[in-house]
């Protein structure tokens, strides 16, 4: 499949506070909405995530102290257990940690959303002014979060009128329909053209994330795009499953938003990183996205003119004075930006930065109308925000030092499968991340020659000479095989047939134009079988991991 066949346009508009900076002193300055240019959505860019040439950095002294530590591996992440104490600024709140992986606190404690950076080093690029003032708000361009109950019934979502199907970016294909097993009452997409709505199903362990969701006059639900993320996962895409939500960087719209339950919880700051968009003159063209993002606006290289990649963490310096911020709502956000920061997840038109708040929260920074003082403070924050280019460490949501895992799965089962023997062939199931053979399949062998089975995420492409482990994940007797060929057709690697749990280690072959042949074998007739797998680097996770990809 050609990548050009996967392109579709998306039109988006951001909510803004509209008095531009030069009108700050004019009472009753006019307000109007800004419209974004069309945004084609394509698979993750292959542009190298290299640092901006000549970008200067400065170190801001943080108050956290480094501690002696003991290192061990727990649940796939490298934890550093402290033997001393950290300073007050980086210490977690004294109230109990949230119950992560739930509706109220989505994603794991080790998710980038829930990580606390220690001793961040900040870059020099200043987010420029634009047409409008910065803002943080719910409403037209944010999202609602809707909790599915176990008693809720299924709903089938159909394509928008005139669209050939519901676009599934993980499958990289249009689906005739998408059936959600439990659909809550009261789902209300955001009113803007993006139509964001995220449904959280705790029983299923999934965040269903929709783009341009709407209900037609006949009561039928329709959407332009559907993606999903594991509720207890990273909250960002993985190289194989690179697109997990409606935002440009591939995250669910719920990621990082200020939740209703947090606004008046009595804490001086939010206990997670926030979700932020920048406009064209703030975003980088040279490096469209960096870790942990796995995607970006497709036309970033030709339309962006700034210096901050999507996926970047931006923060206020630790000495930023919040005492002069009269709005307590804004002060709480500023304190969060000093501690956790905000991830750049999307692009808007004309607003230096937008921070998103859950719809239905009645959050309003200017309840009495335009407020010059609050607008001035929003712009003061803009002037002080900087991209994080390095850290001395991270703490997870439970206050434990942790190294963000970058050795993530590079192998997807998506793409066009061709029968080699037997029928019916298996079909890729995005929820299972596997090819599913029906019980009627008997001794079926099928092959996938698509280049899209191996990650093309800029920071997660296989590296020649590096050791990788291929592991089969199968049920019902299914098997997996991977072969790699040179551009001239010479076979460079053959895993052989791997049953469930079997693995093979190998060094990735040299060659910029490797061809892949991925095979799936069904199990015995009369039994449904599934075939999937993982391809993960054998490189050790070290203290420098989680830092080198931040530029």
Short mmCIF file of C-alpha atoms in Angstrom, two decimals:
data_model
loop_
_atom_site.label_atom_id
_atom_site.label_comp_id
_atom_site.label_asym_id
_atom_site.label_seq_id
_atom_site.Cartn_x
_atom_site.Cartn_y
_atom_site.Cartn_z
CA UNK A 1 0.00 0.00 0.00
CA UNK A 2 1.40 3.42 -0.93
CA UNK A 3 1.61 5.89 1.90
CA UNK A 4 -0.14 8.48 -0.24
CA UNK A 5 -3.25 6.33 -0.16
CA UNK A 6 -3.45 6.78 3.60
CA UNK A 7 -3.71 10.57 3.51
CA UNK A 8 -6.88 12.34 4.53
CA UNK A 9 -7.58 15.92 5.49
CA UNK A 10 -8.57 17.17 8.92
CA UNK A 11 -9.80 20.68 9.63
CA UNK A 12 -9.36 21.94 13.14
CA UNK A 13 -9.98 25.10 15.08
CA UNK A 14 -8.66 26.00 18.51
CA UNK A 15 -10.46 27.90 21.25
CA UNK A 16 -8.63 31.10 22.09
CA UNK A 17 -8.67 34.21 24.26
CA UNK A 18 -8.70 36.65 21.44
CA UNK A 19 -7.40 40.02 22.51
CA UNK A 20 -3.95 40.06 20.88
CA UNK A 21 -0.94 41.19 22.95
CA UNK A 22 -0.89 44.70 21.51
CA UNK A 23 -4.52 45.18 22.59
CA UNK A 24 -3.93 44.23 26.22
CA UNK A 25 -4.85 47.62 27.57
CA UNK A 26 -7.94 48.13 25.43
CA UNK A 27 -11.10 47.25 27.39
CA UNK A 28 -13.56 45.07 25.56
CA UNK A 29 -11.10 43.98 22.86
CA UNK A 30 -12.83 41.91 20.17
CA UNK A 31 -12.86 38.10 20.26
CA UNK A 32 -13.17 35.72 17.32
CA UNK A 33 -12.20 32.15 16.52
CA UNK A 34 -9.12 31.09 14.55
CA UNK A 35 -9.28 28.37 11.94
CA UNK A 36 -6.57 25.85 11.26
CA UNK A 37 -5.36 24.75 7.87
CA UNK A 38 -6.20 21.21 6.71
CA UNK A 39 -4.06 18.57 8.41
CA UNK A 40 -3.35 15.39 6.46
CA UNK A 41 -2.99 12.38 8.72
CA UNK A 42 -0.36 9.89 7.62
CA UNK A 43 1.75 7.23 9.36
CA UNK A 44 4.48 8.51 11.65
CA UNK A 45 7.08 10.61 9.86
CA UNK A 46 10.45 9.12 9.04
CA UNK A 47 12.18 12.45 9.57
CA UNK A 48 15.17 12.04 11.92
CA UNK A 49 14.53 13.31 15.44
CA UNK A 50 17.85 15.13 15.60
CA UNK A 51 18.53 18.15 17.76
CA UNK A 52 18.09 21.60 16.23
CA UNK A 53 21.41 22.79 14.84
CA UNK A 54 23.07 25.33 17.07
CA UNK A 55 20.29 25.29 19.66
CA UNK A 56 21.60 26.79 22.85
CA UNK A 57 20.65 25.48 26.26
CA UNK A 58 20.99 26.78 29.74
CA UNK A 59 20.90 24.93 33.00
CA UNK A 60 18.42 26.11 35.57
CA UNK A 61 19.33 25.08 39.08
CA UNK A 62 16.62 22.83 40.43
CA UNK A 63 16.08 22.16 44.10
CA UNK A 64 16.15 18.36 43.83
CA UNK A 65 19.20 16.61 45.24
CA UNK A 66 20.72 13.52 43.69
CA UNK A 67 20.79 10.50 45.92
CA UNK A 68 22.67 7.27 46.26
CA UNK A 69 20.67 4.47 44.74
CA UNK A 70 20.22 0.77 44.11
CA UNK A 71 19.05 -0.26 40.63
CA UNK A 72 16.77 -3.16 39.76
CA UNK A 73 14.39 -4.16 37.00
CA UNK A 74 10.71 -4.32 37.91
CA UNK A 75 7.90 -5.00 35.42
CA UNK A 76 10.01 -4.10 32.43
CA UNK A 77 11.22 -0.74 33.73
CA UNK A 78 14.50 0.13 35.35
CA UNK A 79 13.78 1.45 38.83
CA UNK A 80 16.34 3.29 40.89
CA UNK A 81 15.52 2.90 44.55
CA UNK A 82 16.77 5.92 46.50
CA UNK A 83 18.75 5.58 49.70
CA UNK A 84 18.44 9.27 50.54
CA UNK A 85 15.80 11.97 50.29
CA UNK A 86 14.83 14.35 47.52
CA UNK A 87 14.16 18.01 48.10
CA UNK A 88 10.69 19.36 48.70
CA UNK A 89 10.12 20.70 45.20
CA UNK A 90 10.29 17.27 43.55
CA UNK A 91 8.68 15.34 46.39
CA UNK A 92 5.20 14.02 45.61
CA UNK A 93 2.22 15.39 47.54
CA UNK A 94 1.61 13.89 50.95
CA UNK A 95 -1.89 12.78 49.96
CA UNK A 96 -2.17 9.21 48.64
CA UNK A 97 -1.17 8.62 45.02
CA UNK A 98 -4.04 8.21 42.55
CA UNK A 99 -5.25 4.75 41.52
CA UNK A 100 -3.50 4.68 38.15
CA UNK A 101 -4.96 2.95 35.13
CA UNK A 102 -8.50 4.03 35.98
CA UNK A 103 -11.07 6.49 34.70
CA UNK A 104 -10.01 9.07 37.26
CA UNK A 105 -6.26 8.62 36.71
CA UNK A 106 -5.67 7.12 33.27
CA UNK A 107 -2.42 5.37 32.35
CA UNK A 108 0.28 3.78 34.44
CA UNK A 109 2.36 5.38 37.16
CA UNK A 110 5.30 5.12 34.74
CA UNK A 111 3.43 6.85 31.91
CA UNK A 112 5.17 10.03 30.73
CA UNK A 113 2.00 11.85 31.76
CA UNK A 114 2.63 10.85 35.39
CA UNK A 115 6.41 11.29 35.51
CA UNK A 116 8.03 14.07 37.52
CA UNK A 117 11.26 15.38 35.93
CA UNK A 118 14.18 15.90 38.31
CA UNK A 119 16.64 18.75 37.69
CA UNK A 120 15.30 19.63 34.23
CA UNK A 121 17.64 21.44 31.85
CA UNK A 122 15.77 23.98 29.77
CA UNK A 123 16.44 25.18 26.24
CA UNK A 124 16.58 28.76 24.99
CA UNK A 125 13.78 28.93 22.40
CA UNK A 126 10.99 31.31 23.46
CA UNK A 127 7.44 30.56 22.30
CA UNK A 128 6.62 33.58 20.09
CA UNK A 129 3.56 35.77 20.28
CA UNK A 130 0.91 35.21 17.64
CA UNK A 131 -2.54 36.53 16.74
CA UNK A 132 -4.10 35.88 20.11
CA UNK A 133 -3.30 35.52 23.75
CA UNK A 134 -2.46 32.10 25.22
CA UNK A 135 -5.32 30.28 26.88
CA UNK A 136 -6.36 27.29 28.95
CA UNK A 137 -9.93 26.22 28.59
CA UNK A 138 -12.50 23.51 28.07
CA UNK A 139 -15.00 23.66 25.28
CA UNK A 140 -14.98 23.50 21.53
CA UNK A 141 -11.53 22.00 20.98
CA UNK A 142 -10.96 19.99 24.14
CA UNK A 143 -12.67 16.69 24.97
CA UNK A 144 -15.10 15.07 27.32
CA UNK A 145 -14.29 11.86 29.20
CA UNK A 146 -17.08 9.29 29.45
CA UNK A 147 -16.98 6.21 31.66
CA UNK A 148 -18.50 2.99 30.35
CA UNK A 149 -20.38 0.86 32.87
CA UNK A 150 -20.41 -2.93 32.68
CA UNK A 151 -24.16 -2.73 32.07
CA UNK A 152 -23.84 -0.41 29.07
CA UNK A 153 -24.73 -1.92 25.72
CA UNK A 154 -22.85 -1.93 22.43
CA UNK A 155 -23.06 0.83 19.83
CA UNK A 156 -21.89 0.63 16.24
CA UNK A 157 -20.19 3.73 14.84
CA UNK A 158 -20.54 4.35 11.11
CA UNK A 159 -18.46 6.48 8.74
CA UNK A 160 -19.22 10.10 8.08
CA UNK A 161 -21.40 10.69 5.06
CA UNK A 162 -19.28 10.47 1.93
CA UNK A 163 -16.35 8.76 3.68
CA UNK A 164 -15.48 5.22 2.63
CA UNK A 165 -15.13 4.02 6.21
CA UNK A 166 -14.00 4.90 9.71
CA UNK A 167 -10.26 5.48 9.49
CA UNK A 168 -8.24 3.25 11.81
CA UNK A 169 -4.64 4.57 11.96
CA UNK A 170 -3.32 1.43 13.64
CA UNK A 171 -4.70 -0.81 10.91
CA UNK A 172 -3.86 1.92 8.36
CA UNK A 173 -7.17 1.14 6.72
CA UNK A 174 -10.79 2.21 6.60
CA UNK A 175 -13.19 0.03 8.53
CA UNK A 176 -16.84 -0.27 7.43
CA UNK A 177 -17.94 0.20 11.05
CA UNK A 178 -16.52 0.12 14.56
CA UNK A 179 -18.54 -1.53 17.32
CA UNK A 180 -17.82 -0.36 20.88
CA UNK A 181 -18.91 -3.08 23.36
CA UNK A 182 -20.08 -0.65 26.08
CA UNK A 183 -21.30 2.83 25.14
CA UNK A 184 -22.10 5.17 28.05
CA UNK A 185 -25.19 7.30 28.19
CA UNK A 186 -24.55 10.99 27.75
CA UNK A 187 -21.61 10.83 25.33
CA UNK A 188 -21.22 14.36 23.97
CA UNK A 189 -18.44 15.09 21.48
CA UNK A 190 -16.74 18.47 21.60
CA UNK A 191 -18.70 20.93 19.50
CA UNK A 192 -15.78 21.96 17.27
CA UNK A 193 -15.02 20.35 13.95
CA UNK A 194 -12.57 17.99 15.70
CA UNK A 195 -15.46 16.38 17.58
CA UNK A 196 -13.22 14.80 20.22
CA UNK A 197 -14.71 12.28 22.65
CA UNK A 198 -12.89 9.65 24.71
CA UNK A 199 -14.75 6.68 26.23
CA UNK A 200 -12.99 4.90 29.09
CA UNK A 201 -13.88 1.23 29.57
CA UNK A 202 -12.23 0.02 32.77
CA UNK A 203 -13.52 -3.55 32.32
CA UNK A 204 -11.97 -3.75 28.88
CA UNK A 205 -8.90 -1.75 29.92
CA UNK A 206 -9.19 0.58 26.93
CA UNK A 207 -9.55 4.27 26.11
CA UNK A 208 -11.62 4.61 22.91
CA UNK A 209 -10.60 7.88 21.24
CA UNK A 210 -12.69 9.41 18.44
CA UNK A 211 -12.05 12.18 15.96
CA UNK A 212 -15.01 14.00 14.40
CA UNK A 213 -17.57 11.97 16.33
CA UNK A 214 -21.14 13.11 15.87
CA UNK A 215 -24.70 11.81 16.08
CA UNK A 216 -26.80 12.29 12.98
CA UNK A 217 -30.45 13.29 12.89
CA UNK A 218 -31.48 9.64 12.86
CA UNK A 219 -29.59 8.94 16.08
CA UNK A 220 -26.77 7.06 14.34
CA UNK A 221 -23.24 7.64 15.65
CA UNK A 222 -20.65 8.51 13.01
CA UNK A 223 -16.93 9.33 13.11
CA UNK A 224 -14.02 10.10 10.82
CA UNK A 225 -11.44 8.22 12.90
CA UNK A 226 -11.19 5.71 15.72
CA UNK A 227 -8.11 4.82 17.74
CA UNK A 228 -7.54 3.23 21.13
CA UNK A 229 -4.99 3.08 23.95
CA UNK A 230 -4.44 0.70 26.88
CA UNK A 231 -5.92 2.35 29.96
CA UNK A 232 -3.07 1.06 32.15
CA UNK A 233 -0.39 1.69 29.53
CA UNK A 234 2.05 4.45 28.71
CA UNK A 235 -0.53 6.94 27.44
CA UNK A 236 1.69 7.49 24.39
CA UNK A 237 2.03 5.34 21.31
CA UNK A 238 4.55 2.57 20.89
CA UNK A 239 6.60 2.20 17.69
CA UNK A 240 4.39 -0.65 16.44
CA UNK A 241 1.03 0.63 17.72
CA UNK A 242 2.05 4.21 17.01
CA UNK A 243 -1.32 5.95 16.84
CA UNK A 244 -3.50 5.58 19.93
CA UNK A 245 -5.75 8.63 19.91
CA UNK A 246 -7.09 11.74 18.26
CA UNK A 247 -4.23 14.16 18.92
CA UNK A 248 -1.55 14.84 16.29
CA UNK A 249 1.14 13.00 18.29
CA UNK A 250 -1.07 9.90 18.43
CA UNK A 251 -2.32 10.13 22.03
CA UNK A 252 -5.92 10.04 23.29
CA UNK A 253 -7.42 13.49 23.76
CA UNK A 254 -7.90 12.65 27.45
CA UNK A 255 -4.13 12.49 27.96
CA UNK A 256 -2.92 15.36 30.14
CA UNK A 257 -6.19 17.28 30.26
CA UNK A 258 -7.18 18.95 33.51
CA UNK A 259 -9.96 16.78 34.89
CA UNK A 260 -13.17 17.97 36.57
CA UNK A 261 -12.30 16.16 39.78
CA UNK A 262 -8.90 17.88 40.04
CA UNK A 263 -9.85 21.52 39.71
CA UNK A 264 -10.96 22.01 43.31
CA UNK A 265 -9.14 19.10 44.99
CA UNK A 266 -7.31 21.38 47.43
CA UNK A 267 -3.85 20.65 46.02
CA UNK A 268 -1.62 23.52 44.86
CA UNK A 269 -0.83 21.82 41.53
CA UNK A 270 -2.03 19.00 39.29
CA UNK A 271 -0.21 15.70 39.74
CA UNK A 272 0.51 15.04 36.08
CA UNK A 273 1.88 16.76 33.01
CA UNK A 274 -0.61 18.85 31.08
CA UNK A 275 -1.63 18.67 27.40
CA UNK A 276 -0.65 21.67 25.28
CA UNK A 277 -0.82 22.77 21.66
CA UNK A 278 1.37 25.39 20.00
CA UNK A 279 0.86 27.30 16.79
CA UNK A 280 2.97 27.20 13.63
CA UNK A 281 5.60 29.72 14.74
CA UNK A 282 6.28 27.76 17.91
CA UNK A 283 6.61 24.29 16.37
CA UNK A 284 9.71 22.88 14.71
CA UNK A 285 9.97 22.06 11.02
CA UNK A 286 13.45 20.52 11.26
CA UNK A 287 12.37 17.99 13.89
CA UNK A 288 8.58 17.50 13.71
CA UNK A 289 8.38 15.15 16.73
CA UNK A 290 10.53 13.56 19.42
CA UNK A 291 10.16 10.88 22.12
CA UNK A 292 7.69 10.07 23.55
CA UNK A 293 5.59 11.20 20.57
CA UNK A 294 5.26 8.75 17.68
CA UNK A 295 3.65 11.01 15.10
CA UNK A 296 3.14 14.66 14.15
CA UNK A 297 1.25 16.88 11.75
CA UNK A 298 2.11 15.53 8.32
CA UNK A 299 2.95 18.93 6.81
CA UNK A 300 5.06 20.07 9.78
CA UNK A 301 8.28 20.26 7.75
CA UNK A 302 6.77 22.68 5.25
CA UNK A 303 4.52 24.80 7.48
CA UNK A 304 6.11 25.06 10.94
CA UNK A 305 8.58 27.89 11.56
CA UNK A 306 9.45 27.54 15.25
CA UNK A 307 11.82 25.50 17.37
CA UNK A 308 9.83 23.06 19.56
CA UNK A 309 8.99 19.56 18.27
CA UNK A 310 5.66 17.92 18.98
CA UNK A 311 6.06 15.50 21.85
CA UNK A 312 8.42 17.89 23.65
CA UNK A 313 8.00 18.56 27.36
CA UNK A 314 7.91 22.28 28.16
CA UNK A 315 8.25 23.71 31.65
CA UNK A 316 8.54 26.89 33.65
CA UNK A 317 11.86 27.42 35.43
CA UNK A 318 11.84 26.52 39.13
CA UNK A 319 12.38 30.16 40.13
CA UNK A 320 9.32 31.40 38.22
CA UNK A 321 7.36 33.57 40.67
CA UNK A 322 3.69 32.53 40.86
CA UNK A 323 2.82 34.72 43.84
CA UNK A 324 1.79 37.61 41.61
CA UNK A 325 -0.82 35.50 39.76
CA UNK A 326 -4.14 36.61 41.21
CA UNK A 327 -6.21 33.92 39.50
CA UNK A 328 -5.94 30.82 41.69
CA UNK A 329 -6.91 28.62 38.74
CA UNK A 330 -4.04 30.00 36.69
CA UNK A 331 -1.63 29.86 39.62
CA UNK A 332 -2.33 26.15 40.05
CA UNK A 333 -1.54 25.60 36.38
CA UNK A 334 1.68 27.61 36.66
CA UNK A 335 2.77 25.55 39.67
CA UNK A 336 2.11 22.41 37.63
CA UNK A 337 4.21 23.75 34.77
CA UNK A 338 7.07 24.26 37.24
CA UNK A 339 6.88 20.66 38.47
CA UNK A 340 5.49 18.40 35.74
CA UNK A 341 5.36 20.64 32.68
CA UNK A 342 3.18 20.07 29.61
CA UNK A 343 3.61 17.85 26.58
CA UNK A 344 3.07 19.41 23.17
CA UNK A 345 0.45 17.16 21.61
CA UNK A 346 -1.11 19.20 18.82
CA UNK A 347 -1.03 22.32 16.69
CA UNK A 348 -3.43 25.23 16.62
CA UNK A 349 -3.77 28.37 14.53
CA UNK A 350 -2.84 31.70 16.00
CA UNK A 351 -2.58 30.94 19.73
CA UNK A 352 0.92 30.78 21.29
CA UNK A 353 -0.19 27.94 23.56
CA UNK A 354 -3.43 26.24 24.53
CA UNK A 355 -3.75 24.03 27.64
CA UNK A 356 -6.77 21.72 27.61
CA UNK A 357 -9.40 21.23 30.32
CA UNK A 358 -12.03 18.47 30.43
CA UNK A 359 -15.34 19.51 28.95
CA UNK A 360 -18.17 19.90 31.42
CA UNK A 361 -15.89 21.19 34.19
CA UNK A 362 -17.20 24.80 34.11
CA UNK A 363 -13.58 25.96 34.06
CA UNK A 364 -13.35 29.66 33.19
CA UNK A 365 -10.31 31.84 33.76
CA UNK A 366 -12.29 35.02 33.11
CA UNK A 367 -15.78 34.49 34.55
CA UNK A 368 -16.44 38.23 34.66
CA UNK A 369 -15.38 38.90 31.08
CA UNK A 370 -12.06 39.94 29.60
CA UNK A 371 -9.43 40.36 32.31
CA UNK A 372 -6.25 42.24 31.37
CA UNK A 373 -4.40 41.04 34.46
CA UNK A 374 -5.04 37.35 33.74
CA UNK A 375 -4.17 37.86 30.08
CA UNK A 376 -0.90 39.52 31.08
CA UNK A 377 -0.03 36.59 33.34
CA UNK A 378 -0.83 34.11 30.55
CA UNK A 379 1.61 35.96 28.34
CA UNK A 380 4.19 36.13 31.13
CA UNK A 381 4.01 32.34 31.33
CA UNK A 382 4.52 32.18 27.56
CA UNK A 383 7.71 34.22 27.84
CA UNK A 384 9.12 31.87 30.50
CA UNK A 385 8.14 28.45 29.09
CA UNK A 386 11.05 26.44 27.70
CA UNK A 387 11.55 23.00 26.21
CA UNK A 388 13.13 20.42 28.51
CA UNK A 389 16.31 19.15 26.83
CA UNK A 390 17.68 16.97 29.63
CA UNK A 391 16.97 15.76 33.17
CA UNK A 392 19.00 14.13 35.91
CA UNK A 393 16.22 11.61 36.50
CA UNK A 394 12.48 10.92 36.74
CA UNK A 395 10.04 9.93 39.47
CA UNK A 396 6.94 7.93 38.66
CA UNK A 397 3.48 8.68 39.98
CA UNK A 398 4.22 6.78 43.19
CA UNK A 399 7.33 8.81 43.89
CA UNK A 400 9.77 6.08 42.83
CA UNK A 401 12.73 6.99 40.59
CA UNK A 402 12.32 5.35 37.20
CA UNK A 403 13.90 5.39 33.74
CA UNK A 404 11.38 5.77 30.91
CA UNK A 405 11.33 2.61 28.82
CA UNK A 406 12.37 3.09 25.20
CA UNK A 407 12.88 -0.58 24.31
CA UNK A 408 9.39 -0.88 22.92
CA UNK A 409 7.81 -3.21 20.41
CA UNK A 410 8.74 -2.55 16.77
CA UNK A 411 6.63 -5.30 15.14
CA UNK A 412 3.05 -4.85 13.95
CA UNK A 413 0.76 -7.43 12.37
CA UNK A 414 -1.00 -4.79 10.22
CA UNK A 415 -0.90 -4.79 6.44
CA UNK A 416 -2.06 -6.86 3.51
CA UNK A 417 -1.92 -10.62 4.06
CA UNK A 418 -1.74 -13.08 1.17
CA UNK A 419 -2.62 -16.76 1.43
CA UNK A 420 0.16 -19.28 0.88
CA UNK A 421 -1.84 -22.36 1.83
CA UNK A 422 -5.34 -23.10 3.12
CA UNK A 423 -8.32 -20.91 3.93
CA UNK A 424 -9.91 -18.82 5.33
CA UNK A 425 -7.02 -16.53 6.14
CA UNK A 426 -6.64 -14.63 9.41
CA UNK A 427 -7.43 -10.94 9.85
CA UNK A 428 -5.54 -8.35 11.90
CA UNK A 429 -7.42 -7.36 15.08
CA UNK A 430 -6.14 -4.08 16.49
CA UNK A 431 -7.47 -4.76 20.02
CA UNK A 432 -5.64 -8.07 20.12
CA UNK A 433 -2.61 -6.73 18.22
CA UNK A 434 -2.64 -10.05 16.43
CA UNK A 435 -3.91 -11.88 13.37
CA UNK A 436 -7.02 -13.88 14.29
CA UNK A 437 -7.79 -17.13 12.48
CA UNK A 438 -11.39 -18.36 12.69
CA UNK A 439 -12.03 -21.88 13.95
CA UNK A 440 -12.74 -22.91 10.35
CA UNK A 441 -9.14 -22.22 9.34
CA UNK A 442 -7.27 -25.43 8.64
CA UNK A 443 -3.49 -25.44 8.28
CA UNK A 444 -3.46 -21.90 6.89
CA UNK A 445 -0.20 -20.15 6.04
CA UNK A 446 -0.25 -16.49 5.06
CA UNK A 447 2.44 -13.89 4.41
CA UNK A 448 2.70 -10.11 4.72
CA UNK A 449 5.30 -8.29 2.62
CA UNK A 450 4.32 -4.78 3.78
CA UNK A 451 7.09 -2.44 4.92
CA UNK A 452 4.68 -1.20 7.59
CA UNK A 453 5.14 -4.26 9.82
CA UNK A 454 8.43 -2.80 11.10
CA UNK A 455 8.44 0.55 12.94
CA UNK A 456 9.13 3.71 10.95
CA UNK A 457 8.88 5.97 14.00
CA UNK A 458 11.85 8.34 13.71
CA UNK A 459 13.41 7.51 17.09
CA UNK A 460 12.59 3.78 16.99
CA UNK A 461 13.80 2.35 13.71
CA UNK A 462 15.89 -0.82 13.91
CA UNK A 463 19.63 -0.11 13.95
CA UNK A 464 22.07 -2.28 12.01
CA UNK A 465 24.28 -4.37 14.27
CA UNK A 466 22.09 -3.96 17.35
CA UNK A 467 20.73 -7.13 18.96
CA UNK A 468 16.95 -7.64 18.94
CA UNK A 469 14.69 -10.34 20.31
CA UNK A 470 11.74 -11.62 18.30
CA UNK A 471 9.12 -13.33 20.48
CA UNK A 472 5.93 -15.03 19.31
CA UNK A 473 2.63 -14.32 21.08
CA UNK A 474 0.14 -16.90 19.90
CA UNK A 475 -2.88 -18.92 21.01
CA UNK A 476 -4.54 -22.09 19.75
CA UNK A 477 -1.34 -23.47 18.24
CA UNK A 478 -0.58 -20.47 16.01
CA UNK A 479 3.02 -19.74 14.95
CA UNK A 480 5.01 -16.74 13.74
CA UNK A 481 7.98 -16.43 11.35
CA UNK A 482 9.99 -13.38 10.22
CA UNK A 483 12.38 -13.25 7.29
CA UNK A 484 14.55 -10.30 6.22
CA UNK A 485 15.97 -9.88 2.71
CA UNK A 486 18.39 -7.48 1.10
CA UNK A 487 17.20 -5.24 -1.71
CA UNK A 488 18.83 -7.72 -4.09
CA UNK A 489 16.78 -10.59 -2.67
CA UNK A 490 19.41 -12.29 -0.52
CA UNK A 491 17.97 -13.79 2.66
CA UNK A 492 19.68 -12.18 5.66
CA UNK A 493 17.59 -13.58 8.53
CA UNK A 494 15.07 -16.37 9.07
CA UNK A 495 13.56 -16.86 12.52
CA UNK A 496 11.98 -20.20 11.69
CA UNK A 497 8.49 -20.99 12.98
CA UNK A 498 8.03 -19.74 16.55
CA UNK A 499 5.26 -21.05 18.81
CA UNK A 500 3.84 -19.02 21.69
CA UNK A 501 6.58 -17.71 23.97
CA UNK A 502 9.42 -18.89 21.77
CA UNK A 503 12.00 -16.27 20.89
CA UNK A 504 15.16 -15.76 18.87
CA UNK A 505 17.92 -13.17 19.28
CA UNK A 506 19.67 -11.73 16.23
CA UNK A 507 21.67 -8.70 15.11
CA UNK A 508 19.72 -6.45 12.75
CA UNK A 509 21.27 -6.78 9.29
CA UNK A 510 22.96 -3.96 7.40
CA UNK A 511 21.04 -2.38 4.57
CA UNK A 512 18.84 0.66 4.26
CA UNK A 513 16.26 -1.02 2.04
CA UNK A 514 15.59 -4.31 3.80
CA UNK A 515 12.54 -6.25 2.67
CA UNK A 516 10.41 -8.16 5.16
CA UNK A 517 8.33 -11.30 4.93
CA UNK A 518 6.16 -11.91 7.98
CA UNK A 519 4.39 -15.28 8.17
CA UNK A 520 1.42 -16.33 10.31
CA UNK A 521 0.44 -19.99 10.73
CA UNK A 522 -2.97 -21.01 12.01
CA UNK A 523 -3.50 -23.61 14.69
CA UNK A 524 -5.45 -26.82 14.40
CA UNK A 525 -8.77 -26.88 12.60
CA UNK A 526 -11.79 -26.36 14.83
CA UNK A 527 -9.98 -23.97 17.18
CA UNK A 528 -9.68 -20.21 16.88
CA UNK A 529 -6.03 -19.18 16.91
CA UNK A 530 -4.18 -15.90 17.07
CA UNK A 531 -0.68 -14.90 15.98
CA UNK A 532 1.23 -11.84 17.10
CA UNK A 533 4.69 -11.00 18.29
CA UNK A 534 7.14 -8.47 19.64
CA UNK A 535 10.46 -7.23 18.34
CA UNK A 536 12.38 -5.47 21.11
CA UNK A 537 15.94 -4.25 21.44
CA UNK A 538 18.27 -6.21 23.70
CA UNK A 539 20.21 -3.04 24.54
CA UNK A 540 20.47 -2.54 28.32
CA UNK A 541 18.41 0.19 29.93
CA UNK A 542 20.92 2.58 31.47
CA UNK A 543 20.90 5.82 33.42
CA UNK A 544 21.25 7.79 30.16
CA UNK A 545 18.15 6.16 28.67
CA UNK A 546 15.15 8.46 28.62
CA UNK A 547 17.32 11.55 28.19
CA UNK A 548 19.06 11.30 24.85
CA UNK A 549 15.83 11.45 22.82
CA UNK A 550 14.53 14.67 24.38
CA UNK A 551 16.21 17.03 21.90
#
